[in-house]
Coordinates of C-alpha atoms in Angstrom, one line a residue:
M8 CA 0.0 0.0 0.0
L9 CA 1.2 3.5 -0.9
V10 CA 0.6 6.1 1.8
K11 CA 1.1 9.9 1.3
L12 CA 1.6 12.4 4.0
E13 CA 0.7 15.6 2.3
G14 CA 1.9 19.1 3.0
G15 CA 3.6 18.8 6.3
R16 CA 6.7 20.6 7.6
I17 CA 9.4 17.9 7.3
I18 CA 12.2 18.0 9.9
D19 CA 15.1 15.8 8.9
P20 CA 18.4 17.2 10.2
A21 CA 20.3 14.2 8.9
H22 CA 19.7 15.6 5.4
N23 CA 19.5 19.3 6.4
R24 CA 15.8 19.4 5.6
D25 CA 13.3 21.7 7.2
A26 CA 10.7 22.5 4.6
V27 CA 7.1 21.9 3.6
G28 CA 6.6 18.8 1.4
D29 CA 5.1 15.4 0.9
L30 CA 6.3 12.1 2.3
Y31 CA 5.5 8.7 0.8
L32 CA 5.5 5.3 2.6
Q33 CA 5.3 1.9 0.9
D34 CA 6.0 -1.6 2.1
G35 CA 7.4 -0.4 5.4
R36 CA 9.9 2.0 3.9
I37 CA 10.0 5.7 2.9
V38 CA 10.1 6.0 -0.9
E39 CA 10.4 8.5 -3.6
K40 CA 7.2 9.8 -5.2
P41 CA 6.1 7.0 -7.5
E42 CA 5.5 8.2 -11.1
G43 CA 2.1 7.5 -12.6
R44 CA 0.6 6.0 -9.4
E45 CA -2.0 7.5 -7.1
P46 CA -1.6 6.8 -3.3
D47 CA -3.9 4.3 -1.7
E48 CA -4.2 6.5 1.4
V49 CA -3.6 10.2 1.9
H50 CA -3.2 12.1 5.2
D51 CA -3.4 15.8 5.1
V52 CA -0.8 17.0 7.5
S53 CA -0.7 20.6 6.4
G54 CA 0.6 22.9 9.1
K55 CA 1.9 19.9 11.1
I56 CA 5.4 18.8 12.0
V57 CA 6.7 15.6 10.5
M58 CA 9.7 13.8 12.1
A59 CA 11.3 10.4 12.0
G60 CA 10.2 8.1 14.9
A61 CA 12.1 9.0 18.1
I62 CA 14.9 6.8 19.4
D63 CA 15.7 6.4 23.1
V64 CA 19.3 5.4 23.6
H65 CA 19.2 4.7 27.3
S66 CA 16.0 3.6 29.1
H67 CA 15.6 0.8 31.7
I68 CA 12.6 -1.1 30.3
A69 CA 13.3 -4.8 30.7
G70 CA 15.5 -7.3 32.6
S71 CA 15.9 -8.6 36.1
N72 CA 16.8 -5.1 37.5
V73 CA 13.6 -3.7 36.2
T74 CA 11.6 -6.7 37.4
L75 CA 12.9 -6.2 40.9
G76 CA 12.1 -2.5 40.7
R77 CA 8.5 -3.3 39.8
Q78 CA 8.3 -5.7 42.8
L79 CA 9.8 -3.2 45.1
M80 CA 7.7 -0.3 43.9
P81 CA 4.4 -1.6 42.5
E82 CA 2.8 1.7 43.7
L83 CA 5.1 3.9 41.6
P84 CA 2.4 4.7 38.9
L85 CA -0.1 5.6 41.6
L86 CA 2.3 7.9 43.4
A87 CA 3.4 9.5 40.1
A88 CA -0.2 10.0 39.0
A89 CA -1.1 11.6 42.4
E90 CA 1.7 14.1 41.8
G91 CA 0.2 14.9 38.4
Q92 CA 2.9 13.1 36.4
P93 CA 1.6 12.0 33.0
I94 CA 1.4 8.3 33.6
L95 CA -1.6 5.9 33.7
P96 CA -2.9 5.7 37.3
S97 CA -2.6 1.9 37.4
P98 CA 0.2 -0.6 38.4
A99 CA -0.2 -1.9 34.9
A100 CA 1.6 1.2 33.7
W101 CA 4.8 -0.3 35.0
G102 CA 4.5 -3.3 32.7
S103 CA 6.0 -4.1 29.4
Y104 CA 2.7 -3.8 27.4
A105 CA 2.0 -0.3 28.6
T106 CA 5.6 0.7 28.1
G107 CA 5.3 0.1 24.4
L108 CA 2.0 1.8 24.0
R109 CA 3.0 4.9 25.9
Y110 CA 6.3 5.3 24.0
A111 CA 4.4 5.0 20.7
Q112 CA 1.9 7.6 21.7
M113 CA 4.7 10.1 22.1
G114 CA 6.2 9.2 18.7
Y115 CA 9.0 6.9 19.9
T116 CA 9.6 3.8 17.7
T117 CA 13.0 2.5 19.0
V118 CA 14.2 2.1 22.6
I119 CA 17.4 0.7 24.0
E120 CA 17.6 -1.2 27.3
P121 CA 21.1 -0.2 28.6
A122 CA 21.9 -2.9 31.2
M123 CA 21.4 -6.6 30.5
I124 CA 23.3 -8.9 32.9
P125 CA 24.8 -11.7 30.7
T126 CA 23.5 -14.5 32.8
H127 CA 20.0 -12.9 32.9
A128 CA 19.9 -12.1 29.2
I129 CA 17.2 -14.7 28.4
Q130 CA 14.8 -13.0 30.9
A131 CA 15.7 -9.5 29.6
Q132 CA 15.1 -10.6 26.0
T133 CA 11.9 -12.4 26.8
E134 CA 10.6 -9.3 28.4
L135 CA 11.7 -7.1 25.5
A136 CA 9.8 -9.4 23.2
S137 CA 6.6 -8.6 25.2
I138 CA 6.8 -4.9 24.5
P139 CA 4.6 -4.0 21.6
I140 CA 5.0 -1.6 18.6
I141 CA 8.5 -0.3 19.3
D142 CA 11.8 -1.8 18.1
V143 CA 14.2 -2.6 20.9
A144 CA 17.8 -3.6 21.6
G145 CA 19.9 -4.3 24.7
L146 CA 23.4 -3.4 25.9
V147 CA 25.1 -6.3 27.8
V148 CA 27.2 -5.5 30.9
L149 CA 30.9 -6.5 31.4
G150 CA 33.8 -5.0 33.3
N151 CA 33.1 -6.3 36.9
D152 CA 32.8 -10.0 36.0
D153 CA 35.5 -12.5 37.1
Y154 CA 36.3 -13.7 33.6
T155 CA 37.2 -10.2 32.3
L156 CA 39.1 -9.3 35.5
N157 CA 41.1 -12.6 35.4
L158 CA 42.2 -11.9 31.8
L159 CA 43.3 -8.4 32.8
R160 CA 45.1 -9.7 35.9
K161 CA 47.1 -12.0 33.7
G162 CA 48.1 -9.1 31.5
D163 CA 45.8 -10.3 28.6
A164 CA 44.1 -7.0 28.1
K165 CA 45.4 -6.7 24.6
S166 CA 45.1 -10.4 23.7
D167 CA 42.6 -11.8 21.3
E168 CA 41.0 -13.7 24.1
L169 CA 39.4 -10.6 25.6
K170 CA 38.2 -9.5 22.2
D171 CA 36.7 -12.9 21.6
Y172 CA 35.1 -13.0 25.0
V173 CA 33.5 -9.6 24.4
A174 CA 32.3 -10.8 21.0
W175 CA 31.0 -14.1 22.4
T176 CA 29.1 -12.2 25.1
L177 CA 27.5 -9.8 22.6
A178 CA 26.4 -12.7 20.4
H179 CA 25.4 -15.0 23.4
S180 CA 23.0 -12.3 24.7
K181 CA 22.0 -10.9 21.3
A182 CA 23.1 -7.4 22.4
I183 CA 23.6 -4.3 20.3
G184 CA 26.6 -3.2 22.3
L185 CA 28.6 -3.3 25.5
K186 CA 27.9 -1.6 28.8
V187 CA 30.5 -0.9 31.4
I188 CA 29.2 0.1 34.9
N189 CA 31.6 1.7 37.4
A190 CA 34.4 -0.5 36.0
G191 CA 35.9 -2.4 38.9
G192 CA 33.9 -0.6 41.4
S193 CA 31.2 -3.2 41.9
E194 CA 33.9 -5.9 42.3
A195 CA 35.7 -3.7 44.8
F196 CA 32.5 -3.3 46.8
K197 CA 32.6 -7.0 47.6
F198 CA 35.9 -6.3 49.4
N199 CA 34.2 -3.5 51.4
A200 CA 35.3 -0.6 49.2
R201 CA 32.8 2.2 49.5
T202 CA 34.5 4.6 47.0
F203 CA 36.3 3.7 43.8
D204 CA 38.1 6.1 41.5
L205 CA 39.6 5.9 38.1
D206 CA 43.1 4.8 39.1
E207 CA 42.3 2.7 42.2
Q208 CA 43.0 -1.0 41.9
V209 CA 40.4 -3.7 42.3
P210 CA 41.4 -5.8 45.3
A211 CA 42.8 -9.3 44.4
Y212 CA 43.0 -8.4 40.7
G213 CA 45.4 -5.4 40.7
V214 CA 43.7 -3.7 37.7
T215 CA 42.3 -0.2 37.7
S216 CA 39.1 1.2 36.4
R217 CA 41.1 3.1 33.8
G218 CA 42.6 -0.1 32.6
I219 CA 39.3 -1.9 32.3
V220 CA 37.6 0.8 30.3
E221 CA 40.6 1.2 28.0
A222 CA 40.6 -2.6 27.4
M223 CA 36.9 -2.6 26.6
Q224 CA 37.3 0.4 24.3
K225 CA 40.0 -1.4 22.3
A226 CA 38.1 -4.7 22.1
V227 CA 34.9 -3.0 20.9
A228 CA 36.9 -0.9 18.4
D229 CA 38.7 -3.9 17.1
L230 CA 35.4 -5.8 16.6
R231 CA 34.1 -2.8 14.7
V232 CA 30.9 -2.8 16.7
P233 CA 29.1 0.4 15.7
H234 CA 28.1 1.5 19.2
P235 CA 31.2 2.3 21.3
P236 CA 31.4 1.1 24.9
H237 CA 28.5 2.6 26.8
V238 CA 30.2 3.7 30.1
H239 CA 28.8 4.5 33.4
I240 CA 31.9 6.1 35.0
N241 CA 33.1 6.2 38.6
N242 CA 31.8 8.4 41.4
L243 CA 28.3 8.9 40.3
G244 CA 26.4 11.5 42.3
I245 CA 29.3 12.7 44.4
A246 CA 30.2 16.4 44.8
G247 CA 33.4 17.2 42.8
N248 CA 32.9 14.3 40.4
V249 CA 33.3 16.6 37.4
D250 CA 37.0 15.9 37.9
T251 CA 36.3 12.2 37.4
A252 CA 34.4 12.9 34.2
V253 CA 37.1 15.1 32.8
A254 CA 39.8 12.6 33.7
T255 CA 37.9 9.8 32.1
L256 CA 37.6 11.8 28.9
K257 CA 41.3 12.5 28.9
A258 CA 42.0 8.8 29.5
T259 CA 40.1 7.7 26.3
Q260 CA 43.2 8.3 24.1
G261 CA 41.1 9.1 21.2
L262 CA 39.2 5.8 21.1
P263 CA 35.4 6.1 20.8
I264 CA 33.4 6.1 24.1
H265 CA 29.8 6.9 25.1
M266 CA 29.4 8.3 28.6
A267 CA 26.0 7.6 30.1
H268 CA 23.7 9.9 32.1
I269 CA 26.4 12.6 32.3
Q270 CA 24.3 14.9 34.4
F271 CA 25.1 12.8 37.4
Y272 CA 28.8 13.7 36.9
G273 CA 28.4 17.4 36.4
Y274 CA 29.0 18.3 40.1
G275 CA 31.5 20.8 41.4
K276 CA 32.4 21.6 45.0
E277 CA 32.2 25.4 45.0
G278 CA 29.8 27.5 47.2
D279 CA 28.9 27.5 50.8
K280 CA 27.3 24.1 50.6
G281 CA 30.3 22.4 48.8
F282 CA 28.1 21.5 45.9
S283 CA 27.8 23.5 42.6
S284 CA 27.3 23.2 38.9
G285 CA 30.3 21.7 37.1
A286 CA 28.4 21.8 33.8
P287 CA 30.5 24.6 32.1
R288 CA 33.7 22.7 32.8
L289 CA 32.2 19.4 31.9
M290 CA 30.9 20.7 28.6
E291 CA 34.2 22.4 27.8
A292 CA 35.8 18.9 28.0
I293 CA 33.0 17.1 26.1
N294 CA 33.1 19.7 23.3
K295 CA 36.8 19.2 23.0
H296 CA 36.9 15.4 22.9
K297 CA 35.3 14.6 19.5
N298 CA 35.7 10.9 20.2
A299 CA 33.1 11.0 23.0
T300 CA 29.3 11.0 22.9
V301 CA 27.1 11.3 25.9
D302 CA 23.5 11.1 27.0
V303 CA 22.4 13.5 29.6
G304 CA 20.2 11.8 32.3
Q305 CA 18.0 14.8 32.9
V306 CA 16.3 15.1 36.3
L307 CA 12.7 16.2 36.9
F308 CA 11.0 16.8 40.3
G309 CA 8.7 14.0 41.5
Q310 CA 8.6 10.3 42.6
T311 CA 10.7 7.7 40.8
I312 CA 13.0 4.8 41.5
T313 CA 16.7 4.5 40.8
I314 CA 17.8 1.3 39.1
S315 CA 21.4 0.6 38.6
G316 CA 24.1 -2.1 38.4
D317 CA 26.4 0.3 40.3
I318 CA 25.8 -1.4 43.7
L319 CA 28.6 0.5 45.3
R320 CA 26.9 3.9 44.7
Q321 CA 23.4 2.4 45.3
F322 CA 24.4 1.0 48.6
D323 CA 25.5 4.5 49.7
G324 CA 22.3 6.0 48.2
R325 CA 20.0 3.7 50.2
R326 CA 20.1 6.3 53.1
A327 CA 18.1 8.7 50.9
A328 CA 15.5 6.1 49.9
N329 CA 12.0 7.5 49.7
P330 CA 9.9 5.5 50.6
K331 CA 12.3 3.8 53.0
K332 CA 12.9 0.5 51.3
W333 CA 15.6 -0.7 48.9
I334 CA 17.3 -3.8 47.4
I335 CA 21.0 -4.5 46.9
N336 CA 21.7 -7.7 45.1
Q337 CA 25.4 -8.5 45.1
G338 CA 26.3 -11.1 42.5
D339 CA 28.9 -11.9 39.9
G340 CA 29.5 -8.9 37.7
N341 CA 27.5 -5.9 38.7
G342 CA 24.5 -7.1 40.6
T343 CA 21.6 -4.8 41.2
G344 CA 20.8 -1.8 43.3
L345 CA 17.2 -0.4 43.6
V346 CA 16.5 2.7 45.6
P347 CA 13.2 4.6 45.4
Y348 CA 13.8 8.4 45.3
K349 CA 11.7 11.6 45.2
Y350 CA 13.3 14.6 43.6
K351 CA 12.1 17.8 45.4
K352 CA 12.0 21.3 44.0
K353 CA 12.7 22.8 47.5
S354 CA 15.9 20.6 47.8
F355 CA 19.1 22.6 47.1
V356 CA 20.7 19.4 45.7
N357 CA 17.8 18.2 43.6
A358 CA 17.1 21.7 42.2
L359 CA 20.8 21.9 41.2
Q360 CA 20.7 18.5 39.5
W361 CA 17.7 19.7 37.4
A362 CA 19.6 22.8 36.4
I363 CA 22.8 21.0 35.6
G364 CA 21.2 18.7 33.1
L365 CA 19.6 21.6 31.2
E366 CA 23.0 23.4 31.2
I367 CA 24.6 20.4 29.6
F368 CA 22.1 20.4 26.8
L369 CA 22.3 24.1 26.2
L370 CA 26.1 24.4 26.4
A371 CA 26.7 21.6 23.9
G372 CA 28.8 22.7 20.9
D373 CA 27.8 19.7 18.9
L374 CA 24.3 18.2 19.6
W375 CA 25.2 15.2 17.5
R376 CA 27.3 14.1 20.5
V377 CA 24.9 15.1 23.3
L378 CA 21.9 12.8 23.2
F379 CA 18.6 13.0 25.1
S380 CA 17.8 10.8 28.1
T381 CA 16.5 10.8 31.6
D382 CA 18.1 7.4 32.3
H383 CA 14.5 6.3 32.8
P384 CA 13.4 5.9 35.6
N385 CA 16.5 7.2 37.4
G386 CA 16.2 10.9 36.6
A387 CA 12.6 10.9 35.6
L388 CA 10.0 8.6 34.1
F389 CA 10.1 8.5 30.3
T390 CA 6.5 9.7 30.2
R391 CA 7.8 13.1 31.2
Y392 CA 10.1 13.7 28.2
P393 CA 7.7 16.3 26.7
E394 CA 8.2 18.5 29.7
I395 CA 11.9 18.5 29.2
F396 CA 11.5 19.3 25.5
H397 CA 9.5 22.3 26.5
L398 CA 12.2 23.5 28.9
L399 CA 14.9 23.1 26.2
M400 CA 12.8 24.9 23.5
D401 CA 11.3 27.7 25.6
K402 CA 13.4 30.1 27.7
N403 CA 10.4 31.6 29.3
E404 CA 9.2 28.2 30.5
R405 CA 12.7 27.5 31.8
S406 CA 12.9 30.8 33.6
R407 CA 9.5 30.1 35.2
W408 CA 10.9 26.9 36.7
F409 CA 14.3 28.3 37.5
D410 CA 12.9 31.4 39.4
S411 CA 11.0 29.0 41.7
L412 CA 14.1 27.2 42.9
P413 CA 15.9 27.9 46.1
E414 CA 18.1 31.0 46.0
A415 CA 21.1 29.0 47.0
T416 CA 20.7 26.8 43.9
R417 CA 20.4 29.8 41.6
Q418 CA 23.6 31.3 43.0
V419 CA 25.7 28.3 41.9
S420 CA 24.1 27.6 38.5
T421 CA 24.7 29.3 35.2
L422 CA 21.3 28.3 33.8
G423 CA 19.7 31.7 34.3
S424 CA 22.2 33.3 32.0
I425 CA 21.7 30.9 29.1
S426 CA 19.2 32.3 26.5
R427 CA 19.6 29.4 24.0
E428 CA 16.4 27.7 22.8
L429 CA 16.6 24.4 20.9
T430 CA 15.0 24.4 17.5
L431 CA 12.8 21.6 16.1
S432 CA 15.8 20.4 14.0
E433 CA 18.0 20.4 17.0
L434 CA 15.5 18.4 19.0
A435 CA 15.3 16.0 16.1
I436 CA 19.1 15.6 16.3
I437 CA 19.2 14.6 20.0
T438 CA 16.1 12.4 19.9
R439 CA 16.3 10.8 16.4
A440 CA 19.3 11.4 14.1
A441 CA 22.1 11.2 16.6
P442 CA 20.9 8.1 18.5
A443 CA 20.5 6.3 15.1
K444 CA 24.0 7.2 14.1
L445 CA 25.5 6.2 17.4
L446 CA 23.8 2.8 17.4
G447 CA 24.6 2.0 13.8
L448 CA 20.9 1.9 12.9
T449 CA 21.4 3.6 9.5
D450 CA 17.8 2.8 8.4
R451 CA 16.1 5.2 10.8
G452 CA 16.4 8.5 12.5
H453 CA 15.9 10.2 9.2
L454 CA 13.2 10.6 6.4
A455 CA 15.2 9.9 3.2
P456 CA 14.0 7.3 0.7
G457 CA 15.1 3.8 1.9
A458 CA 14.6 4.5 5.6
I459 CA 12.3 2.4 7.6
A460 CA 8.9 4.1 7.6
D461 CA 8.9 5.1 11.3
V462 CA 7.3 8.5 11.2
A463 CA 5.7 10.8 13.9
V464 CA 3.4 13.7 13.1
Y465 CA 2.7 16.5 15.6
T466 CA 0.5 19.6 15.8
N467 CA 2.9 22.5 16.1
R468 CA 2.0 24.1 19.4
R469 CA 3.6 26.9 21.5
D470 CA 3.2 24.5 24.5
K471 CA 5.8 21.9 23.7
T472 CA 4.7 19.7 26.6
K473 CA 1.3 19.3 25.0
M474 CA 2.7 19.0 21.5
F475 CA 5.0 16.1 22.2
S476 CA 2.8 14.3 24.8
A477 CA 0.5 12.9 22.1
A478 CA 1.4 12.6 18.4
D479 CA -1.3 13.2 15.8
L480 CA -0.1 10.2 13.8
V481 CA 2.6 7.6 14.3
F482 CA 3.6 5.1 11.6
K483 CA 5.7 2.0 12.7
S484 CA 7.3 0.3 9.7
G485 CA 4.6 1.9 7.5
K486 CA 1.6 0.9 9.6
L487 CA -0.5 3.5 11.3
V488 CA -0.3 2.7 15.0
V489 CA -1.3 6.0 16.7
R490 CA -4.0 8.5 15.7
K491 CA -4.7 11.7 17.8
G492 CA -2.7 10.3 20.6
D493 CA -4.5 7.0 20.8
V494 CA -3.1 3.6 19.8
V495 CA -5.2 2.3 17.0
D496 CA -3.2 -0.8 16.0
V497 CA -0.9 -3.0 18.2
T498 CA 2.0 -4.3 16.1
W499 CA 5.2 -6.0 17.1
G500 CA 8.7 -4.7 16.5
R501 CA 12.1 -6.3 16.1
C502 CA 15.1 -6.7 18.4
Y503 CA 18.5 -5.5 16.9
H504 CA 21.8 -7.0 17.8
V505 CA 25.4 -7.4 16.6
D506 CA 27.2 -10.6 15.8
P507 CA 30.8 -9.6 15.4
G508 CA 32.3 -13.1 15.1
F509 CA 34.9 -14.8 17.3
D510 CA 37.4 -17.6 17.6
S511 CA 35.3 -20.7 18.5
Q512 CA 38.0 -21.6 21.2
I513 CA 36.4 -19.0 23.4
K514 CA 33.4 -21.2 23.9
R515 CA 35.5 -24.0 25.3
R516 CA 37.4 -21.6 27.6
V517 CA 34.3 -19.9 29.0
K518 CA 32.6 -23.3 29.5
A519 CA 35.5 -24.6 31.5
F520 CA 35.6 -21.4 33.6
Y521 CA 31.9 -21.6 34.4
D522 CA 32.1 -25.3 35.1
T523 CA 35.0 -24.8 37.5
Y524 CA 33.7 -21.8 39.4
Y525 CA 29.9 -22.0 39.1
G526 CA 29.0 -25.6 38.2
A527 CA 27.0 -24.2 35.3
D528 CA 27.0 -24.4 31.5
P529 CA 26.9 -21.1 29.6
S530 CA 24.5 -22.6 27.2
W531 CA 21.9 -22.4 29.9
F532 CA 21.7 -18.6 29.6
G533 CA 22.4 -18.1 25.9
V534 CA 19.7 -16.3 24.0
T535 CA 18.1 -18.1 21.1
E536 CA 15.2 -17.4 18.7
A537 CA 13.0 -19.4 21.1
V538 CA 12.6 -16.4 23.5
S539 CA 9.9 -15.1 21.0
D540 CA 7.3 -16.9 19.0
R541 CA 7.9 -14.5 16.1
P542 CA 10.4 -16.0 13.6
D543 CA 11.6 -12.6 12.4
R544 CA 12.0 -11.1 15.9
F545 CA 15.8 -10.7 15.7
A546 CA 17.7 -8.6 13.2
T547 CA 21.5 -8.3 12.9
I548 CA 23.3 -5.0 12.6
R549 CA 26.5 -5.4 10.5
C550 CA 29.8 -4.5 12.1
A551 CA 32.1 -2.4 9.9
S552 CA 34.5 -4.5 7.8

């Protein structure tokens, strides 16, 4: 079927396009205008905004960590709704099915789960398969596991075995890329470490966080995986940790790296309270290091829950749990830390976190390297993205919020002096074009012929919160799935992964390791097509030759 979207303002920064025109969809793809053929279906989108489907590069939507979070905080949707947060007032809103529907309603068509534990990958992939409409992918976690640390301890950081192990893990879990969480820190936590910096050594292994990240960067680069290591760096949430972020950037030695939820590392020590915005210094470093991309991890005020494999930092953060309950699960690799949290506008620290995230966006010299995220649900629930778009695009709205913050916060933030407002094209970069480029998903994030027909149409409103909360039309792979903010057809997307190839000897070595130390066979937790009843569920992204 040939579908025509007629007369809309097409925003496609990947092709420097911001102009009124028509868009044609056929057989799940965007196509050139067919000669001599009338469309089967026409949608008049005159005066409306037409964008590619949005892509969320970092959102905790599936896996054992999220499952534990739902068990710990089943009341989260009710608490959020009571605060006026835009989320369905039902525990079902926490679930996989509602997740897919709500993302689609906002015009999102692809979402990445950023923290699959290798031994729990089957559960994560099964849950991802139960999310409707959107395409998905997962990042698999290494860097605190015994196999990796043993290789590094033996001095095998540059050996092919580490590269093969990374490749095997990616393939075994059907992941799109590699995640590293507080490299070495979660392992050091098991030896009673309560802080862990870039150049501290992991007890019993004698390797540093710097060494682990460097080894993972090299392995991923050698494998030609499109997405660079997705790194949650040391000292999350600590005053003065902007020093850690800058030092980590300098340590990359030009190798590609993606630094996750960077807002949580934008903290200085200045001011009477010993806590200030380090965003200007952080962005100076990020703007300089062209090999680095980041996602922001924006904070909004209200109830949420923090979900992280950084059990060292989560253990420390349990003191601030609100409500007063938490889970720390210490296992091989990173484990899990879950701490409910409520960000408060009257809190000096929380207000400054809110301001720092916005500063990072607005001080970016190259928005192709500064991607949108809230680290859902850590900074804010994904349902609140439209509020943040509004803040980024409307200085008056931003000032209204900023002026209501504690005076002490405003004194140590530069946000009030920033007049920049993001354009629709810039918003499309950080929510569409840049995430697609980062992930190697070349068939989306843009509206050129040949792209997958993931398209979102919005009514152009001054109130960007309302504009982006509910799309007028959303097409997923050419099928109309949302009309006037309501889901009209439930389809099922695909799961994208890489398969970089490896020496088959690594299977024997890993099997022997697991048999010796765990009495388990790695085949027990390998992901196969059987996790879904849809034969075309998985799609492979090619690694560069």
